Amino acid sequence: MTNPQPSPDTVMRLINGYWATGILAASATHSLFTHLENGADTAAELADRARISERGAQTLLDGLVSVGLVELTGGRYRNTAEASAYLVDGKPASLSSFAKLKLSHMGSLADLAEVVRVGGPVAKSVVEVANNPHWEGIVTAIAAQSIPAATLAADLLGLAGAGEISVLDVGGGSGVYSGIWLEANPAARATQLDWEPINAIARRLLTERGVADRFTTVDGDFHSTDFGTAQYDVAVYSHIAHQEGPESNVEVFTRLRQALRPGGTLVVNDYVVDDDRGGPAFPLIFAAEMLLKSKQGSTWRRCDYQEWLTKAGFTSVSFHSAPPATLVLAR
């Protein structure tokens, strides 16, 4: 007997994967997930609430059912649990803004084949410069991704009951770690080191949270700015290591260890892959983003972090799942 010809469905779905990005971004733009959450459950009602065509609403619903973000039962539509948690406007962990942002990035994928050939960006990179004109949109859009990790780290470290602690957040972006931790611990203080345009965004966001009086910013590049010595109880290095090469990460980890007081903890949050590079799925595919947009970055293995942190002088390293990322605690 000959083996049956496999179905082309998976290959076709992947070839046309950009449709999923477009459908998700268009749905977020018109707040379809929010309207579904609020009870609109037909194409006609969604069209009315979102002020879009009924044909357009039905097309988006069909696409959302296809990609598994909306369920259809008895002719009525509703969000899946994932869509409800991460795509409804106004929820703390909402990724709607990020979905819209990624739609604008799709054109850069046309360069990927050439980027793979030469081993790095072929267009001018803007992820490693202070004057990126898109920081406002980028920083606010990606903030929600760190909420689960920041919340988990606060629990693991017992920050709410830690008293008068001092936190250093290197490359802190929106200040989401500082915001969550300062809300949890009214005696804590936090310092963020980042470029001036980004720090301005963080100060505004933490003012809105009501904790700006305990939040300080230092304008500068973390590659060259002094972190100080034995000044902090906790340091954060979130979603930065994937933009850096091994030598840079070891150098930064070493300076962060020196900046910590005895018994202090470094919190690293990033897309970490298994030692055999067999998973998890999202960190594996994110490596292409780093090849496309950074000079040395990648998604690094657990054993890489273990080696780098040990070289930096840490003696205890633990890994904690915070999908789609991993929390690394080093002491």
mmCIF file of C-alpha atoms in Angstrom, residues 31-308:
data_model
loop_
_atom_site.group_PDB
_atom_site.id
_atom_site.type_symbol
_atom_site.label_atom_id
_atom_site.label_comp_id
_atom_site.label_asym_id
_atom_site.label_seq_id
_atom_site.Cartn_x
_atom_site.Cartn_y
_atom_site.Cartn_z
ATOM 1 C CA SER A 31 -13.091 46.779 19.029
ATOM 2 C CA LEU A 32 -14.933 43.630 17.958
ATOM 3 C CA PHE A 33 -13.670 41.642 20.946
ATOM 4 C CA THR A 34 -14.925 44.358 23.289
ATOM 5 C CA HIS A 35 -18.350 44.417 21.637
ATOM 6 C CA LEU A 36 -18.552 40.616 21.798
ATOM 7 C CA GLU A 37 -17.632 40.775 25.479
ATOM 8 C CA ASN A 38 -20.446 43.267 26.013
ATOM 9 C CA GLY A 39 -23.097 41.027 24.482
ATOM 10 C CA ALA A 40 -23.128 41.693 20.743
ATOM 11 C CA ASP A 41 -23.275 38.186 19.302
ATOM 12 C CA THR A 42 -24.346 38.476 15.665
ATOM 13 C CA ALA A 43 -22.761 40.070 12.618
ATOM 14 C CA ALA A 44 -25.609 42.569 12.378
ATOM 15 C CA GLU A 45 -25.298 43.681 16.004
ATOM 16 C CA LEU A 46 -21.515 43.897 15.808
ATOM 17 C CA ALA A 47 -21.761 45.959 12.632
ATOM 18 C CA ASP A 48 -24.150 48.351 14.349
ATOM 19 C CA ARG A 49 -22.048 48.797 17.496
ATOM 20 C CA ALA A 50 -18.705 49.022 15.668
ATOM 21 C CA ARG A 51 -20.156 51.205 12.879
ATOM 22 C CA ILE A 52 -18.807 48.938 10.165
ATOM 23 C CA SER A 53 -20.488 47.114 7.305
ATOM 24 C CA GLU A 54 -22.345 43.908 8.109
ATOM 25 C CA ARG A 55 -20.410 42.203 5.325
ATOM 26 C CA GLY A 56 -17.156 43.319 6.971
ATOM 27 C CA ALA A 57 -18.313 42.172 10.405
ATOM 28 C CA GLN A 58 -19.265 38.742 9.058
ATOM 29 C CA THR A 59 -15.910 38.398 7.282
ATOM 30 C CA LEU A 60 -13.999 39.221 10.464
ATOM 31 C CA LEU A 61 -16.123 36.808 12.493
ATOM 32 C CA ASP A 62 -15.488 34.028 9.979
ATOM 33 C CA GLY A 63 -11.766 34.699 10.213
ATOM 34 C CA LEU A 64 -11.790 34.821 14.013
ATOM 35 C CA VAL A 65 -13.613 31.493 14.166
ATOM 36 C CA SER A 66 -11.007 30.103 11.763
ATOM 37 C CA VAL A 67 -8.061 31.144 13.941
ATOM 38 C CA GLY A 68 -9.733 30.017 17.166
ATOM 39 C CA LEU A 69 -10.414 33.342 18.858
ATOM 40 C CA VAL A 70 -14.202 33.330 18.525
ATOM 41 C CA GLU A 71 -16.660 30.476 19.061
ATOM 42 C CA LEU A 72 -19.934 29.977 17.159
ATOM 43 C CA THR A 73 -22.826 28.180 18.882
ATOM 44 C CA GLY A 74 -26.390 28.167 17.603
ATOM 45 C CA GLY A 75 -25.730 31.079 15.290
ATOM 46 C CA ARG A 76 -24.306 33.241 18.105
ATOM 47 C CA TYR A 77 -20.706 34.348 18.499
ATOM 48 C CA ARG A 78 -18.646 34.799 21.641
ATOM 49 C CA ASN A 79 -15.009 35.341 22.605
ATOM 50 C CA THR A 80 -12.866 32.384 23.539
ATOM 51 C CA ALA A 81 -11.243 32.533 26.960
ATOM 52 C CA GLU A 82 -7.992 33.755 25.352
ATOM 53 C CA ALA A 83 -9.713 36.545 23.433
ATOM 54 C CA SER A 84 -11.596 37.608 26.546
ATOM 55 C CA ALA A 85 -8.399 37.764 28.615
ATOM 56 C CA TYR A 86 -6.071 39.397 26.100
ATOM 57 C CA LEU A 87 -8.029 41.267 23.418
ATOM 58 C CA VAL A 88 -10.777 43.188 25.199
ATOM 59 C CA ASP A 89 -10.044 46.915 25.386
ATOM 60 C CA GLY A 90 -9.379 48.258 28.858
ATOM 61 C CA LYS A 91 -8.314 45.002 30.487
ATOM 62 C CA PRO A 92 -4.838 45.274 32.060
ATOM 63 C CA ALA A 93 -3.315 42.494 29.944
ATOM 64 C CA SER A 94 -5.017 43.520 26.683
ATOM 65 C CA LEU A 95 -2.817 43.003 23.612
ATOM 66 C CA SER A 96 -5.146 44.830 21.204
ATOM 67 C CA SER A 97 -2.723 47.713 20.712
ATOM 68 C CA PHE A 98 0.083 45.252 20.071
ATOM 69 C CA ALA A 99 -2.017 43.479 17.424
ATOM 70 C CA LYS A 100 -2.553 46.776 15.605
ATOM 71 C CA LEU A 101 1.151 47.618 15.886
ATOM 72 C CA LYS A 102 2.240 44.324 14.333
ATOM 73 C CA LEU A 103 0.102 44.959 11.268
ATOM 74 C CA SER A 104 2.369 47.906 10.455
ATOM 75 C CA HIS A 105 5.439 45.647 10.742
ATOM 76 C CA MET A 106 4.360 43.087 8.170
ATOM 77 C CA GLY A 107 6.108 44.802 5.254
ATOM 78 C CA SER A 108 9.527 44.226 6.828
ATOM 79 C CA LEU A 109 9.122 40.468 6.433
ATOM 80 C CA ALA A 110 9.753 40.870 2.723
ATOM 81 C CA ASP A 111 13.437 41.307 3.648
ATOM 82 C CA LEU A 112 13.675 38.097 5.673
ATOM 83 C CA ALA A 113 15.128 35.863 2.949
ATOM 84 C CA GLU A 114 17.974 38.331 2.357
ATOM 85 C CA VAL A 115 18.427 38.865 6.099
ATOM 86 C CA VAL A 116 18.846 35.101 6.533
ATOM 87 C CA ARG A 117 21.463 35.059 3.759
ATOM 88 C CA VAL A 118 23.606 37.864 5.217
ATOM 89 C CA GLY A 119 22.959 37.083 8.900
ATOM 90 C CA GLY A 120 21.507 40.401 10.066
ATOM 91 C CA PRO A 121 19.390 43.456 9.243
ATOM 92 C CA VAL A 122 19.555 44.861 5.714
ATOM 93 C CA ALA A 123 17.554 47.963 6.645
ATOM 94 C CA LYS A 124 18.546 50.519 9.266
ATOM 95 C CA SER A 125 17.614 49.123 12.672
ATOM 96 C CA VAL A 126 15.521 51.330 14.933
ATOM 97 C CA VAL A 127 15.194 48.972 17.920
ATOM 98 C CA GLU A 128 18.627 49.986 19.196
ATOM 99 C CA VAL A 129 18.423 53.789 18.896
ATOM 100 C CA ALA A 130 17.085 56.438 21.260
ATOM 101 C CA ASN A 131 15.368 58.582 18.630
ATOM 102 C CA ASN A 132 13.045 55.924 17.235
ATOM 103 C CA PRO A 133 9.978 57.999 16.259
ATOM 104 C CA HIS A 134 7.690 55.082 17.055
ATOM 105 C CA TRP A 135 8.622 54.599 20.729
ATOM 106 C CA GLU A 136 5.297 55.987 21.984
ATOM 107 C CA GLY A 137 3.285 53.384 20.116
ATOM 108 C CA ILE A 138 5.739 50.550 20.709
ATOM 109 C CA VAL A 139 6.316 51.102 24.442
ATOM 110 C CA THR A 140 2.648 51.388 25.331
ATOM 111 C CA ALA A 141 1.619 48.501 23.043
ATOM 112 C CA ILE A 142 4.067 45.966 24.480
ATOM 113 C CA ALA A 143 3.580 46.901 28.142
ATOM 114 C CA ALA A 144 0.712 44.451 28.625
ATOM 115 C CA GLN A 145 2.962 41.514 27.736
ATOM 116 C CA SER A 146 4.936 42.009 30.946
ATOM 117 C CA ILE A 147 1.988 42.218 33.345
ATOM 118 C CA PRO A 148 1.753 38.449 34.026
ATOM 119 C CA ALA A 149 5.527 38.169 34.530
ATOM 120 C CA ALA A 150 5.731 41.256 36.752
ATOM 121 C CA THR A 151 2.840 40.003 38.872
ATOM 122 C CA LEU A 152 4.361 36.523 39.180
ATOM 123 C CA ALA A 153 7.765 37.972 40.109
ATOM 124 C CA ALA A 154 6.177 40.089 42.843
ATOM 125 C CA ASP A 155 4.608 36.955 44.315
ATOM 126 C CA LEU A 156 7.767 34.841 44.042
ATOM 127 C CA LEU A 157 9.845 37.533 45.743
ATOM 128 C CA GLY A 158 7.234 38.432 48.354
ATOM 129 C CA LEU A 159 7.562 42.088 47.409
ATOM 130 C CA ALA A 160 4.279 43.194 48.972
ATOM 131 C CA GLY A 161 5.656 42.490 52.446
ATOM 132 C CA ALA A 162 9.280 43.356 51.774
ATOM 133 C CA GLY A 163 9.192 46.821 53.337
ATOM 134 C CA GLU A 164 11.521 49.613 52.227
ATOM 135 C CA ILE A 165 13.173 48.062 49.208
ATOM 136 C CA SER A 166 14.896 49.727 46.270
ATOM 137 C CA VAL A 167 14.366 48.530 42.689
ATOM 138 C CA LEU A 168 16.463 49.159 39.570
ATOM 139 C CA ASP A 169 14.746 48.536 36.229
ATOM 140 C CA VAL A 170 17.210 48.557 33.318
ATOM 141 C CA GLY A 171 15.583 49.351 29.989
ATOM 142 C CA GLY A 172 12.236 49.513 31.786
ATOM 143 C CA GLY A 173 10.223 50.975 28.913
ATOM 144 C CA SER A 174 6.698 51.706 30.104
ATOM 145 C CA GLY A 175 7.682 51.233 33.745
ATOM 146 C CA VAL A 176 5.197 48.373 34.079
ATOM 147 C CA TYR A 177 7.330 46.500 36.645
ATOM 148 C CA SER A 178 7.794 49.594 38.764
ATOM 149 C CA GLY A 179 4.108 50.427 38.525
ATOM 150 C CA ILE A 180 2.904 46.990 39.635
ATOM 151 C CA TRP A 181 5.518 46.626 42.364
ATOM 152 C CA LEU A 182 5.085 50.129 43.791
ATOM 153 C CA GLU A 183 1.332 49.600 43.946
ATOM 154 C CA ALA A 184 1.898 46.311 45.790
ATOM 155 C CA ASN A 185 4.433 47.775 48.235
ATOM 156 C CA PRO A 186 3.802 51.363 49.398
ATOM 157 C CA ALA A 187 7.246 51.484 51.050
ATOM 158 C CA ALA A 188 9.198 50.560 47.914
ATOM 159 C CA ARG A 189 11.028 52.923 45.592
ATOM 160 C CA ALA A 190 12.071 52.301 41.980
ATOM 161 C CA THR A 191 14.585 53.745 39.524
ATOM 162 C CA GLN A 192 14.337 53.214 35.780
ATOM 163 C CA LEU A 193 17.299 53.531 33.431
ATOM 164 C CA ASP A 194 16.324 54.091 29.813
ATOM 165 C CA TRP A 195 16.547 56.623 27.004
ATOM 166 C CA GLU A 196 14.975 60.008 27.722
ATOM 167 C CA PRO A 197 11.995 59.703 25.314
ATOM 168 C CA ILE A 198 11.058 56.368 26.869
ATOM 169 C CA ASN A 199 11.487 57.582 30.442
ATOM 170 C CA ALA A 200 9.102 60.437 29.668
ATOM 171 C CA ILE A 201 6.458 57.888 28.689
ATOM 172 C CA ALA A 202 7.073 55.867 31.865
ATOM 173 C CA ARG A 203 6.792 58.932 34.118
ATOM 174 C CA ARG A 204 3.446 59.798 32.548
ATOM 175 C CA LEU A 205 2.102 56.262 32.931
ATOM 176 C CA LEU A 206 3.229 55.974 36.557
ATOM 177 C CA THR A 207 1.708 59.354 37.310
ATOM 178 C CA GLU A 208 -1.572 57.940 36.050
ATOM 179 C CA ARG A 209 -1.094 54.994 38.436
ATOM 180 C CA GLY A 210 -0.502 57.390 41.329
ATOM 181 C CA VAL A 211 2.988 56.116 42.251
ATOM 182 C CA ALA A 212 5.235 58.631 40.463
ATOM 183 C CA ASP A 213 6.388 60.149 43.772
ATOM 184 C CA ARG A 214 8.388 56.941 44.416
ATOM 185 C CA PHE A 215 9.637 56.537 40.858
ATOM 186 C CA THR A 216 12.889 58.038 39.561
ATOM 187 C CA THR A 217 14.321 57.919 36.053
ATOM 188 C CA VAL A 218 17.899 58.059 34.812
ATOM 189 C CA ASP A 219 18.361 59.005 31.167
ATOM 190 C CA GLY A 220 21.052 56.996 29.427
ATOM 191 C CA ASP A 221 22.181 53.915 27.567
ATOM 192 C CA PHE A 222 22.515 50.873 29.845
ATOM 193 C CA HIS A 223 25.597 49.745 27.933
ATOM 194 C CA SER A 224 27.571 52.711 29.257
ATOM 195 C CA THR A 225 25.688 54.104 32.275
ATOM 196 C CA ASP A 226 26.959 53.152 35.737
ATOM 197 C CA PHE A 227 24.476 51.106 37.779
ATOM 198 C CA GLY A 228 26.191 51.860 41.058
ATOM 199 C CA THR A 229 27.393 49.445 43.740
ATOM 200 C CA ALA A 230 25.264 47.663 46.379
ATOM 201 C CA GLN A 231 22.417 50.143 46.002
ATOM 202 C CA TYR A 232 19.405 47.975 45.132
ATOM 203 C CA ASP A 233 17.495 45.020 46.565
ATOM 204 C CA VAL A 234 15.983 43.956 43.232
ATOM 205 C CA ALA A 235 17.075 44.592 39.654
ATOM 206 C CA VAL A 236 15.048 43.935 36.502
ATOM 207 C CA TYR A 237 16.271 43.138 32.989
ATOM 208 C CA SER A 238 13.088 42.425 31.037
ATOM 209 C CA HIS A 239 12.953 41.665 27.303
ATOM 210 C CA ILE A 240 16.420 43.100 26.745
ATOM 211 C CA ALA A 241 18.619 39.985 26.635
ATOM 212 C CA HIS A 242 17.108 38.859 23.329
ATOM 213 C CA GLN A 243 18.423 42.027 21.680
ATOM 214 C CA GLU A 244 21.965 41.455 22.971
ATOM 215 C CA GLY A 245 24.767 39.011 22.196
ATOM 216 C CA PRO A 246 26.321 36.647 24.764
ATOM 217 C CA GLU A 247 29.261 38.907 25.705
ATOM 218 C CA SER A 248 27.006 41.912 26.234
ATOM 219 C CA ASN A 249 24.595 39.945 28.421
ATOM 220 C CA VAL A 250 27.412 38.646 30.623
ATOM 221 C CA GLU A 251 28.817 42.159 30.981
ATOM 222 C CA VAL A 252 25.437 43.640 31.938
ATOM 223 C CA PHE A 253 24.625 40.788 34.333
ATOM 224 C CA THR A 254 27.994 41.328 36.040
ATOM 225 C CA ARG A 255 27.303 45.024 36.582
ATOM 226 C CA LEU A 256 23.791 44.258 37.792
ATOM 227 C CA ARG A 257 25.163 41.820 40.381
ATOM 228 C CA GLN A 258 27.500 44.529 41.590
ATOM 229 C CA ALA A 259 24.570 46.958 41.818
ATOM 230 C CA LEU A 260 22.645 44.615 44.125
ATOM 231 C CA ARG A 261 22.953 44.593 47.880
ATOM 232 C CA PRO A 262 23.938 41.297 49.560
ATOM 233 C CA GLY A 263 21.012 38.911 49.233
ATOM 234 C CA GLY A 264 19.530 40.915 46.353
ATOM 235 C CA THR A 265 17.794 39.342 43.357
ATOM 236 C CA LEU A 266 18.063 39.910 39.618
ATOM 237 C CA VAL A 267 14.816 39.334 37.726
ATOM 238 C CA VAL A 268 15.235 38.513 34.035
ATOM 239 C CA ASN A 269 12.141 38.121 31.871
ATOM 240 C CA ASP A 270 12.484 36.993 28.260
ATOM 241 C CA TYR A 271 11.509 34.530 25.557
ATOM 242 C CA VAL A 272 13.660 31.568 26.584
ATOM 243 C CA VAL A 273 13.970 28.368 24.533
ATOM 244 C CA ASP A 274 14.683 24.852 25.725
ATOM 245 C CA ASP A 275 18.276 23.671 25.737
ATOM 246 C CA ASP A 276 17.695 21.470 22.668
ATOM 247 C CA ARG A 277 15.845 24.306 20.877
ATOM 248 C CA GLY A 278 12.787 22.057 20.570
ATOM 249 C CA GLY A 279 10.371 24.574 22.105
ATOM 250 C CA PRO A 280 8.457 26.522 23.287
ATOM 251 C CA ALA A 281 6.838 27.572 20.019
ATOM 252 C CA PHE A 282 6.632 31.347 20.426
ATOM 253 C CA PRO A 283 10.228 31.937 21.575
ATOM 254 C CA LEU A 284 11.442 29.791 18.686
ATOM 255 C CA ILE A 285 9.648 31.828 16.029
ATOM 256 C CA PHE A 286 10.547 35.123 17.743
ATOM 257 C CA ALA A 287 14.194 34.462 16.879
ATOM 258 C CA ALA A 288 13.351 35.536 13.306
ATOM 259 C CA GLU A 289 12.283 38.946 14.620
ATOM 260 C CA MET A 290 15.682 39.403 16.218
ATOM 261 C CA LEU A 291 17.529 38.311 13.081
ATOM 262 C CA LEU A 292 15.480 40.812 11.103
ATOM 263 C CA LYS A 293 15.833 43.761 13.480
ATOM 264 C CA SER A 294 18.914 43.370 15.700
ATOM 265 C CA LYS A 295 22.632 42.978 15.077
ATOM 266 C CA GLN A 296 23.362 40.219 17.612
ATOM 267 C CA GLY A 297 20.063 39.230 19.206
ATOM 268 C CA SER A 298 18.285 35.895 19.336
ATOM 269 C CA THR A 299 16.119 33.847 21.666
ATOM 270 C CA TRP A 300 18.589 32.234 24.037
ATOM 271 C CA ARG A 301 18.491 28.850 25.772
ATOM 272 C CA ARG A 302 18.071 28.169 29.475
ATOM 273 C CA CYS A 303 21.622 26.861 29.592
ATOM 274 C CA ASP A 304 22.845 30.138 28.088
ATOM 275 C CA TYR A 305 21.256 32.149 30.906
ATOM 276 C CA GLN A 306 22.586 29.689 33.480
ATOM 277 C CA GLU A 307 26.111 30.045 32.087
ATOM 278 C CA TRP A 308 26.003 33.828 31.768
#
